[in-house]
Amino acid sequence: MSGIRQRVKDMFYHAYNSYLDNAFPYDELRPLTCDGQDTWGSFSLTLIDALDTLLVLGNHTEFQRVATLLQHNVDFDIDVNASVFETNIRVVGGLLSGHLLSGRAGLQLEPAWPCSGPLLRMAEDAARKLLPAFQTPTGMPYGTVNLLRGVSPSETPVTCTAGVGTFILEFATLSRLTGDPVFENAARRALQALWNTRSDIGLVGNHIDVLSKKWVAQDAGIGAGIDSYFEYLVKGAIMLQDEELLSMFQDYDRAIQNYTRFDDWYLWVQMHKGTVSMPVFQSLEAFWPGLQSLLGDLDSAVRTFQNYYSVWRQFGGLPEFYSIPQGYTVDKREGYPLRPELIESAMYLFRATGDHTYLQLGLDALESIERIAKTPCGYASVKDLRDHQLDNRMESFFLAETIKYLYLLFDPSHFLHGGGEVSWEEGGEAGQCVLGAGGFIFNTEAHPLDPAALYCCSRHAQERQELRDILLSLSQPSEKTGSQSQPSKQTEGPGPSQSESITLKPGERKAARLLSCPVQPFSARLAILGQVFSDNT
């Protein structure tokens, strides 16, 4: 597979160098005119999105250079209207991933890393610019926010379902690393509000009014406008060990299987009645088999993947919309902007099954993109798969997701899969945390997050608070009744041998253990594939 990996690297560097030479510091490259344009906010988006891909491909030197460049050049205190959803998954997610991978990249780390660091502070700064969007009566965020002025009074309250439910990974990571619960609380409030709006048959629509909670677009499915909401319920449950999020998804999945699934395709239906509204397959739905594989539903995942792969073989890519009854593209939806979702599912399914069918898809994708989309200045989105017309745009997700998943598909021993000779590293105060041992969770922009880092920082914060409480209690004078000194009653907390929960419920804080030392440092535990086991488990 080394030869194919080299071809993927060559593809990345042709696109990446073309962006640096022709488009930086703009957000994206225009590959047909060899220049750049700002698209999502004017903060060198492609460079942020591609940062962790550099490390995935083994380029530590360029990772270090770009991380330093971003710290000096990117400013979020600007008068720009930005998508709350896109800024979160691409910018906040990209900076968090870069922060968590900084040790592997050889950057000089702050003593408390991963609980502090310059890229983490940048991610926190960007996320704080998004928080005004969540200040609604329902807790569901507006779709757009001005990074300098907040939400415009004229901003529409209508946003897509994914724009409400795709924050828990990044915002919970921020809260656990920084100790500030405001981000995770905002994401959870939005999730709960969205959950409460589902229909009597258990489905959600496509667009909702975040002020009135009324559904504006009532088409239910797993594709555009909804997709990453379901993805984040599953991945949030895994990363945070949160049974409530998993239960939410399972309830949705039962409704999805009952009302939208037909012959291993997933159609669009009316959210209240379950009647078919659009018998189409959307390219964004191709993430679904990969998500099913995370839950162990391999039989269904394999069958659905084969349906999607048949469309790829028909056109050399996935059109944005594909009519299932007609077996052909939908008018004005014939394009393929080099999306990653089918390759993403292939990576997960190859890891789960070892079936070389998924490697063949990867090879097909590599050759199709090279043959159809390559230009002298990078790779262009395909405007029409029928005649291979090109569009003058290279989305940042091509470097962040498509190439990353393609490379990881052909590198089964990569450290992100838990492979390699040294697959873990130390972190936290005095190196007490075991990090990077596996179980990385990819956000919807393919930025890997390490669950062990979240536990590391939240555990240290708890220990410091417990120690402060202990010292405070010992410094207070005992109460006296008459001339006799009465010892204060002490309530014994659970002993240190009792099993510790990985996460706390929102707003919950463990009570201080009076006259007891903080629990054992994380060095006494093992982190294997993202699951944390204490020494007495």
Coordinates of C-alpha atoms in Angstrom, one line a residue:
M1 CA 0.0 0.0 0.0
S2 CA 3.0 2.3 0.3
G3 CA 2.9 3.2 -3.4
I4 CA -0.8 4.3 -3.1
R5 CA 0.0 6.3 0.0
Q6 CA 2.7 8.1 -1.9
R7 CA 0.2 9.0 -4.7
V8 CA -2.2 10.3 -2.0
K9 CA 0.6 12.4 -0.6
D10 CA 1.4 13.8 -4.1
M11 CA -2.2 14.7 -4.5
F12 CA -2.2 16.6 -1.2
Y13 CA 1.0 18.5 -1.9
H14 CA -0.2 19.5 -5.4
A15 CA -3.4 21.0 -3.8
Y16 CA -1.7 22.4 -0.7
N17 CA 1.2 24.1 -2.5
S18 CA -1.2 25.5 -5.1
Y19 CA -3.2 27.1 -2.2
L20 CA 0.0 28.5 -0.6
D21 CA 1.4 29.9 -3.9
N22 CA -1.9 31.3 -5.3
A23 CA -4.5 31.8 -2.6
F24 CA -3.0 32.3 0.9
P25 CA -4.2 34.2 3.1
Y26 CA -7.6 33.8 1.5
D27 CA -9.9 31.1 2.8
E28 CA -9.9 28.9 -0.4
L29 CA -8.1 28.4 -3.7
R30 CA -9.8 29.0 -7.0
P31 CA -8.0 26.4 -9.1
L32 CA -9.2 27.5 -12.6
T33 CA -8.0 31.1 -12.2
C34 CA -5.1 30.4 -9.8
D35 CA -6.2 32.9 -7.2
G36 CA -8.0 32.9 -3.9
Q37 CA -11.3 33.9 -2.3
D38 CA -12.8 34.3 1.2
T39 CA -15.8 32.0 1.7
W40 CA -16.5 31.2 5.3
G41 CA -15.0 34.1 7.3
S42 CA -11.6 35.4 6.1
F43 CA -9.3 33.5 8.4
S44 CA -7.1 31.4 6.0
L45 CA -9.6 28.5 6.4
T46 CA -7.8 26.0 4.1
L47 CA -4.6 26.4 6.2
I48 CA -6.5 25.7 9.5
D49 CA -8.4 22.8 7.9
A50 CA -5.2 21.2 6.5
L51 CA -3.1 21.6 9.7
D52 CA -3.7 18.1 11.1
T53 CA -3.5 16.5 7.7
L54 CA 0.1 17.6 7.6
L55 CA 0.8 15.5 10.7
V56 CA -1.3 12.6 9.4
L57 CA 1.0 12.5 6.4
G58 CA 4.1 12.8 8.6
N59 CA 5.2 16.3 7.8
H60 CA 6.2 17.6 11.3
T61 CA 8.3 20.5 10.0
E62 CA 5.4 22.1 8.0
F63 CA 3.0 21.5 10.8
Q64 CA 5.3 23.5 13.2
R65 CA 5.6 26.3 10.6
V66 CA 1.9 26.5 10.0
A67 CA 0.9 26.4 13.7
T68 CA 3.3 29.3 14.3
L69 CA 2.0 31.1 11.2
L70 CA -1.7 30.8 12.4
Q71 CA -0.9 32.1 15.8
H72 CA 0.6 35.3 14.4
N73 CA -1.7 35.8 11.4
V74 CA -5.2 34.7 12.3
D75 CA -7.5 37.2 14.2
F76 CA -11.1 36.4 15.0
D77 CA -11.8 39.9 16.2
I78 CA -13.0 41.0 12.8
D79 CA -16.2 42.5 11.3
V80 CA -17.3 39.4 9.3
N81 CA -20.5 37.4 9.2
A82 CA -19.6 33.8 9.7
S83 CA -21.5 30.5 9.6
V84 CA -21.8 29.2 13.2
F85 CA -21.8 25.6 12.0
E86 CA -18.9 25.9 9.5
T87 CA -16.7 27.9 11.9
N88 CA -17.2 25.4 14.6
I89 CA -16.5 22.2 12.6
R90 CA -13.6 23.7 10.5
V91 CA -12.0 26.4 12.6
V92 CA -12.7 25.3 16.2
G93 CA -12.4 21.6 15.3
G94 CA -9.2 22.2 13.3
L95 CA -7.5 24.2 16.0
L96 CA -8.5 21.7 18.7
S97 CA -7.1 18.8 16.7
G98 CA -3.9 20.7 16.0
H99 CA -3.5 21.5 19.7
L100 CA -4.0 17.8 20.7
L101 CA -1.5 16.6 18.1
S102 CA 1.1 19.2 18.9
G103 CA 3.1 16.8 21.0
R104 CA 3.5 14.3 18.2
A105 CA 4.4 17.1 15.8
G106 CA 7.4 18.2 18.0
L107 CA 6.1 21.6 19.1
Q108 CA 7.3 23.0 22.3
L109 CA 4.5 22.3 24.8
E110 CA 3.4 24.3 27.8
P111 CA 3.8 22.4 31.1
A112 CA 0.1 21.7 31.6
W113 CA -0.5 20.6 28.0
P114 CA -3.1 19.4 26.8
C115 CA -4.9 21.6 29.3
S116 CA -3.3 24.7 27.9
G117 CA -1.5 25.8 24.7
P118 CA -1.7 28.6 22.1
L119 CA -3.8 26.6 19.6
L120 CA -6.3 25.8 22.4
R121 CA -6.5 29.5 23.3
M122 CA -7.2 30.3 19.6
A123 CA -9.9 27.6 19.5
E124 CA -11.5 29.1 22.7
D125 CA -11.3 32.6 21.2
A126 CA -13.1 31.4 18.0
A127 CA -15.8 29.5 20.0
R128 CA -16.5 32.5 22.2
K129 CA -17.3 34.5 19.1
L130 CA -20.0 31.9 18.3
L131 CA -21.6 32.0 21.8
P132 CA -23.9 35.0 21.1
A133 CA -25.7 32.9 18.5
F134 CA -26.9 30.5 21.3
Q135 CA -28.5 33.3 23.2
T136 CA -32.1 32.5 22.1
P137 CA -35.2 31.6 24.2
T138 CA -34.8 27.9 23.1
G139 CA -31.0 27.6 23.3
M140 CA -30.9 26.7 19.6
P141 CA -28.4 28.9 17.8
Y142 CA -28.8 31.2 14.9
G143 CA -27.1 30.1 11.7
T144 CA -24.9 33.2 11.3
V145 CA -23.1 35.5 13.7
N146 CA -20.9 38.6 13.2
L147 CA -17.6 37.8 14.9
L148 CA -17.3 41.4 16.1
R149 CA -20.9 42.5 16.7
G150 CA -22.8 39.3 17.5
V151 CA -26.1 38.4 15.9
S152 CA -27.6 41.0 13.6
P153 CA -31.2 42.1 14.6
S154 CA -32.2 41.2 11.0
E155 CA -30.7 37.7 11.1
T156 CA -33.2 35.0 10.1
P157 CA -34.2 32.6 12.9
V158 CA -34.4 29.7 10.5
T159 CA -31.5 27.3 10.4
C160 CA -30.9 23.7 9.5
T161 CA -31.1 20.8 12.0
A162 CA -27.4 20.1 11.7
G163 CA -26.7 23.7 12.4
V164 CA -28.3 23.2 15.8
G165 CA -27.1 19.7 16.7
T166 CA -23.4 19.7 15.6
F167 CA -21.5 21.2 18.5
I168 CA -21.1 18.7 21.3
L169 CA -17.8 17.3 20.2
E170 CA -15.9 20.6 19.8
F171 CA -17.7 22.4 22.7
A172 CA -17.4 19.6 25.2
T173 CA -13.7 19.2 24.3
L174 CA -13.2 22.9 24.9
S175 CA -15.0 22.8 28.2
R176 CA -13.1 19.7 29.4
L177 CA -9.7 21.1 28.4
T178 CA -10.2 24.7 29.7
G179 CA -12.4 24.0 32.7
D180 CA -15.1 26.5 31.4
P181 CA -18.5 24.7 31.2
V182 CA -20.1 27.4 29.2
F183 CA -19.4 25.7 25.8
E184 CA -20.6 22.2 26.7
N185 CA -23.7 23.6 28.4
A186 CA -24.6 25.6 25.3
A187 CA -24.2 22.5 23.1
R188 CA -26.2 20.3 25.4
R189 CA -29.0 22.9 25.8
A190 CA -29.3 23.0 22.0
L191 CA -29.3 19.2 21.7
Q192 CA -32.1 18.9 24.3
A193 CA -34.2 21.6 22.7
L194 CA -33.9 19.9 19.3
W195 CA -34.7 16.5 20.8
N196 CA -37.9 18.0 22.3
T197 CA -39.1 19.1 18.8
R198 CA -39.2 15.6 17.2
S199 CA -42.5 14.5 15.7
D200 CA -44.9 11.9 17.1
I201 CA -43.3 9.3 14.9
G202 CA -39.8 10.2 16.1
L203 CA -38.4 12.1 13.2
V204 CA -37.0 15.6 12.8
G205 CA -37.3 17.9 9.8
N206 CA -34.7 19.8 7.8
H207 CA -35.0 23.5 8.9
I208 CA -36.4 24.9 12.1
D209 CA -37.2 28.4 13.5
V210 CA -34.9 28.6 16.5
L211 CA -37.2 31.2 18.2
S212 CA -40.6 29.5 17.9
K213 CA -39.4 25.9 17.6
K214 CA -41.6 25.5 14.5
W215 CA -40.4 23.3 11.7
V216 CA -40.1 25.3 8.4
A217 CA -38.9 22.4 6.2
Q218 CA -40.5 19.1 7.3
D219 CA -38.5 16.7 5.1
A220 CA -36.9 14.0 7.3
G221 CA -33.9 11.9 6.2
I222 CA -30.2 11.4 6.9
G223 CA -28.7 13.7 4.3
A224 CA -28.0 17.4 3.9
G225 CA -29.2 19.7 6.7
I226 CA -29.6 16.8 9.2
D227 CA -26.6 14.4 8.7
S228 CA -24.1 15.6 11.3
Y229 CA -26.7 15.9 14.0
F230 CA -27.1 12.1 14.0
E231 CA -23.3 11.7 13.6
Y232 CA -22.6 13.8 16.7
L233 CA -25.1 11.9 18.9
V234 CA -23.2 8.7 18.2
K235 CA -19.7 10.2 18.4
G236 CA -20.6 12.3 21.4
A237 CA -21.8 9.2 23.2
I238 CA -18.6 7.5 22.5
M239 CA -16.3 10.3 23.3
L240 CA -18.1 11.4 26.5
Q241 CA -19.3 7.9 27.5
D242 CA -22.8 9.5 27.5
E243 CA -25.6 7.0 27.5
E244 CA -28.3 9.7 27.1
L245 CA -26.8 10.8 23.7
L246 CA -26.7 7.1 22.6
S247 CA -30.3 6.6 23.7
M248 CA -31.4 9.6 21.7
F249 CA -29.7 8.3 18.5
Q250 CA -31.2 4.8 19.0
D251 CA -34.7 6.2 19.2
Y252 CA -34.1 8.2 16.0
D253 CA -32.6 5.2 14.3
R254 CA -35.7 3.1 15.0
A255 CA -37.8 5.8 13.3
I256 CA -35.3 6.1 10.4
Q257 CA -35.4 2.4 9.8
N258 CA -39.2 2.2 10.0
Y259 CA -40.0 5.2 7.7
T260 CA -37.1 6.1 5.5
R261 CA -35.3 2.9 4.6
F262 CA -36.2 1.1 1.4
D263 CA -34.1 -1.7 0.0
D264 CA -31.0 -0.4 1.9
W265 CA -31.5 3.1 0.5
Y266 CA -32.7 5.9 2.7
L267 CA -35.3 8.2 1.2
W268 CA -36.7 11.6 2.4
V269 CA -40.1 11.5 4.1
Q270 CA -42.6 13.9 5.7
M271 CA -41.6 14.1 9.3
H272 CA -45.1 13.8 10.7
K273 CA -46.7 11.3 8.3
G274 CA -43.7 9.2 7.1
T275 CA -44.8 9.5 3.5
V276 CA -42.1 9.7 0.8
S277 CA -41.3 13.3 -0.2
M278 CA -38.1 12.9 -2.2
P279 CA -37.0 9.5 -3.5
V280 CA -33.4 10.6 -3.9
F281 CA -29.9 9.7 -2.6
Q282 CA -27.8 12.7 -1.6
S283 CA -24.0 12.4 -1.6
L284 CA -23.8 13.7 2.0
E285 CA -25.7 10.5 3.1
A286 CA -22.7 8.4 2.3
F287 CA -21.3 8.9 5.8
W288 CA -24.1 6.6 7.1
P289 CA -22.5 3.2 6.6
G290 CA -19.4 4.4 8.5
L291 CA -21.6 5.6 11.3
Q292 CA -23.4 2.2 11.4
S293 CA -20.0 0.4 11.6
L294 CA -19.2 2.4 14.8
L295 CA -22.4 0.9 16.3
G296 CA -21.6 -2.6 15.1
D297 CA -24.4 -2.8 12.5
L298 CA -22.2 -4.1 9.8
D299 CA -24.7 -6.1 7.8
S300 CA -26.8 -3.1 7.1
A301 CA -23.7 -0.9 6.6
V302 CA -22.2 -3.2 4.0
R303 CA -25.4 -3.4 1.9
T304 CA -26.0 0.4 1.9
F305 CA -22.4 1.0 1.0
Q306 CA -22.7 -1.2 -2.0
N307 CA -25.7 0.8 -3.2
Y308 CA -23.7 4.0 -2.9
Y309 CA -20.6 2.5 -4.5
S310 CA -22.7 1.5 -7.5
V311 CA -23.5 5.2 -8.0
W312 CA -19.8 6.0 -7.8
R313 CA -19.0 3.4 -10.5
Q314 CA -21.7 4.8 -12.7
F315 CA -20.3 8.4 -12.7
G316 CA -16.8 8.3 -11.3
G317 CA -18.0 10.3 -8.3
L318 CA -21.1 10.9 -6.3
P319 CA -23.5 13.5 -7.7
E320 CA -25.1 15.7 -5.1
F321 CA -28.6 14.3 -5.8
Y322 CA -29.3 10.9 -7.4
S323 CA -32.8 9.8 -8.3
I324 CA -33.3 6.3 -7.0
P325 CA -36.3 5.4 -9.2
Q326 CA -34.7 6.8 -12.4
G327 CA -31.2 5.7 -11.6
Y328 CA -29.7 9.0 -12.7
T329 CA -28.7 12.4 -11.6
V330 CA -31.2 15.1 -10.6
D331 CA -31.4 18.3 -12.7
K332 CA -29.0 21.0 -11.3
R333 CA -27.6 18.6 -8.8
E334 CA -25.1 16.8 -11.0
G335 CA -22.0 18.1 -9.4
Y336 CA -19.3 16.5 -7.2
P337 CA -17.3 19.0 -5.0
L338 CA -14.7 16.3 -4.1
R339 CA -16.7 15.2 -1.0
P340 CA -15.2 12.7 1.4
E341 CA -18.2 10.8 2.8
L342 CA -18.0 7.6 0.8
I343 CA -14.2 7.3 1.3
E344 CA -14.9 7.9 5.0
S345 CA -17.3 5.0 5.2
A346 CA -14.8 2.9 3.2
M347 CA -12.1 3.6 5.9
Y348 CA -14.4 2.6 8.7
L349 CA -15.7 -0.5 7.0
F350 CA -12.2 -1.7 5.9
R351 CA -11.1 -1.4 9.6
A352 CA -14.1 -3.4 10.7
T353 CA -14.1 -6.1 8.0
G354 CA -10.8 -6.3 6.2
D355 CA -12.7 -6.6 3.0
H356 CA -10.5 -5.3 0.1
T357 CA -13.7 -4.0 -1.7
Y358 CA -13.1 -0.8 0.3
L359 CA -9.6 -0.5 -0.9
Q360 CA -10.8 -0.8 -4.4
L361 CA -13.2 2.2 -3.8
G362 CA -10.3 4.1 -2.5
L363 CA -8.2 3.4 -5.6
D364 CA -11.2 4.3 -7.8
A365 CA -11.6 7.6 -6.0
L366 CA -7.9 8.4 -6.3
E367 CA -7.9 7.7 -10.0
S368 CA -11.2 9.5 -10.7
I369 CA -10.1 12.7 -8.9
E370 CA -6.7 12.7 -10.7
R371 CA -8.3 12.1 -14.1
I372 CA -11.3 14.4 -13.8
A373 CA -10.5 17.2 -11.2
K374 CA -6.8 17.9 -11.5
T375 CA -5.7 21.3 -12.8
P376 CA -2.3 23.1 -13.0
C377 CA -3.4 24.9 -9.8
G378 CA -4.8 22.2 -7.6
Y379 CA -8.1 20.2 -7.9
A380 CA -11.4 21.7 -8.9
S381 CA -14.9 20.7 -7.9
V382 CA -16.7 18.9 -10.6
K383 CA -19.7 21.0 -11.8
D384 CA -21.3 18.2 -13.8
L385 CA -20.3 14.5 -13.6
R386 CA -22.0 13.7 -16.9
D387 CA -19.5 15.7 -19.0
H388 CA -16.8 16.5 -16.3
Q389 CA -17.3 20.3 -16.4
L390 CA -15.3 21.9 -13.6
D391 CA -16.1 24.6 -11.1
N392 CA -13.7 27.3 -10.0
R393 CA -13.5 26.2 -6.3
M394 CA -11.4 23.8 -4.1
E395 CA -13.2 23.4 -0.8
S396 CA -11.1 23.3 2.3
F397 CA -12.6 19.9 3.2
F398 CA -10.8 18.4 0.2
L399 CA -7.5 18.7 2.2
A400 CA -9.1 18.2 5.6
E401 CA -11.3 15.2 4.9
T402 CA -11.1 13.6 1.5
I403 CA -7.3 13.2 1.3
K404 CA -7.0 12.4 5.0
Y405 CA -9.5 9.6 4.9
L406 CA -8.0 8.3 1.6
Y407 CA -4.6 8.2 3.2
L408 CA -5.8 6.5 6.4
L409 CA -7.7 3.9 4.3
F410 CA -4.4 2.7 2.9
D411 CA -2.5 3.0 6.2
P412 CA -4.0 0.5 8.6
S413 CA -1.1 0.8 11.1
H414 CA -1.3 4.6 11.4
F415 CA -1.3 6.0 15.0
L416 CA -4.8 7.3 14.5
H417 CA -5.9 3.7 14.2
G418 CA -3.9 2.8 17.4
G419 CA -1.0 1.4 15.5
G420 CA 2.7 2.1 15.3
E421 CA 5.6 1.3 17.6
V422 CA 4.9 4.3 19.9
S423 CA 1.2 4.8 19.9
W424 CA 0.8 6.9 23.1
E425 CA 2.4 9.9 24.8
E426 CA 2.5 11.6 28.2
G427 CA 0.6 14.8 29.0
G428 CA -0.9 16.7 31.9
E429 CA 0.9 18.1 34.9
A430 CA 4.1 16.1 35.6
G431 CA 3.2 13.7 32.7
Q432 CA 0.5 12.0 34.6
C433 CA -1.8 11.4 31.6
V434 CA -1.6 8.7 29.0
L435 CA -2.7 10.3 25.7
G436 CA -3.0 9.2 22.1
A437 CA -3.4 5.5 22.9
G438 CA -6.2 5.1 20.3
G439 CA -9.9 5.7 20.1
F440 CA -9.6 9.1 18.4
I441 CA -13.0 10.5 17.4
F442 CA -13.2 12.4 14.1
N443 CA -15.4 15.4 14.0
T444 CA -17.5 15.9 10.9
E445 CA -14.6 17.8 9.3
A446 CA -12.3 14.8 10.0
H447 CA -10.4 16.5 12.8
P448 CA -9.3 13.8 15.3
L449 CA -10.0 14.4 19.0
D450 CA -8.5 12.4 21.8
P451 CA -11.0 11.4 24.5
A452 CA -8.2 10.7 27.0
A453 CA -7.2 14.4 26.9
L454 CA -10.7 15.4 28.0
Y455 CA -10.5 13.1 31.0
C456 CA -6.9 14.2 31.8
C457 CA -7.8 17.9 32.1
S458 CA -11.2 17.5 33.8
R459 CA -9.6 15.1 36.3
H460 CA -6.8 17.6 37.1
A461 CA -9.4 20.4 37.6
Q462 CA -11.4 18.2 40.0
E463 CA -8.3 17.3 42.0
R464 CA -7.2 20.9 42.3
Q465 CA -10.7 21.9 43.4
E466 CA -10.8 19.0 45.9
L467 CA -7.4 20.0 47.3
R468 CA -8.5 23.6 47.7
D469 CA -11.6 22.5 49.5
I470 CA -9.6 20.3 51.8
L471 CA -7.1 23.1 52.7
L472 CA -10.0 25.6 53.2
S473 CA -11.8 23.2 55.5
L474 CA -8.6 22.6 57.6
S475 CA -7.9 26.4 57.8
Q476 CA -11.3 27.2 59.4
P477 CA -11.4 27.2 63.2
S478 CA -13.5 24.6 65.0
E479 CA -16.8 25.9 66.5
K480 CA -16.9 25.9 70.4
T481 CA -19.9 25.4 72.6
G482 CA -19.3 26.8 76.1
S483 CA -15.7 26.0 77.2
Q484 CA -15.7 22.6 75.4
S485 CA -14.3 22.3 71.9
Q486 CA -16.6 20.1 69.8
P487 CA -15.1 18.3 66.9
S488 CA -16.9 18.9 63.7
K489 CA -18.7 16.0 62.1
Q490 CA -17.1 14.6 59.0
T491 CA -19.0 13.0 56.3
E492 CA -17.0 10.4 54.6
G493 CA -17.1 10.4 50.9
P494 CA -16.6 7.3 48.7
G495 CA -13.2 5.8 49.2
P496 CA -10.6 6.2 46.5
S497 CA -11.0 2.6 45.5
Q498 CA -14.5 3.1 44.3
S499 CA -15.0 3.3 40.6
E500 CA -14.8 6.8 39.2
S501 CA -17.1 7.9 36.4
I502 CA -15.3 9.3 33.4
T503 CA -17.6 12.3 33.0
L504 CA -19.8 14.4 35.1
K505 CA -23.4 15.5 34.3
P506 CA -23.7 19.1 33.1
G507 CA -23.3 21.4 36.0
E508 CA -22.4 18.6 38.5
R509 CA -19.3 18.8 40.6
K510 CA -18.0 16.1 42.9
A511 CA -18.2 16.9 46.5
A512 CA -14.8 17.4 48.3
R513 CA -13.5 14.5 50.3
L514 CA -12.7 16.0 53.7
L515 CA -9.4 14.8 55.2
S516 CA -8.7 12.6 52.2
C517 CA -6.1 13.0 49.5
P518 CA -7.0 13.5 45.8
V519 CA -7.5 10.3 43.9
Q520 CA -4.6 8.6 42.2
P521 CA -3.0 10.3 39.2
F522 CA -3.9 9.2 35.7
S523 CA -0.5 7.4 35.5
A524 CA -2.2 4.6 37.5
R525 CA -4.7 4.0 34.7
L526 CA -4.5 2.7 31.2
A527 CA -6.2 4.2 28.2
I528 CA -6.9 1.7 25.5
L529 CA -8.8 2.6 22.3
G530 CA -10.3 5.6 24.1
Q531 CA -11.7 3.6 27.0
V532 CA -10.3 4.5 30.4
F533 CA -9.8 1.7 32.9
S534 CA -8.8 2.3 36.5
D535 CA -6.4 0.0 38.2
N536 CA -9.2 -1.7 40.2
T537 CA -11.5 -2.3 37.2

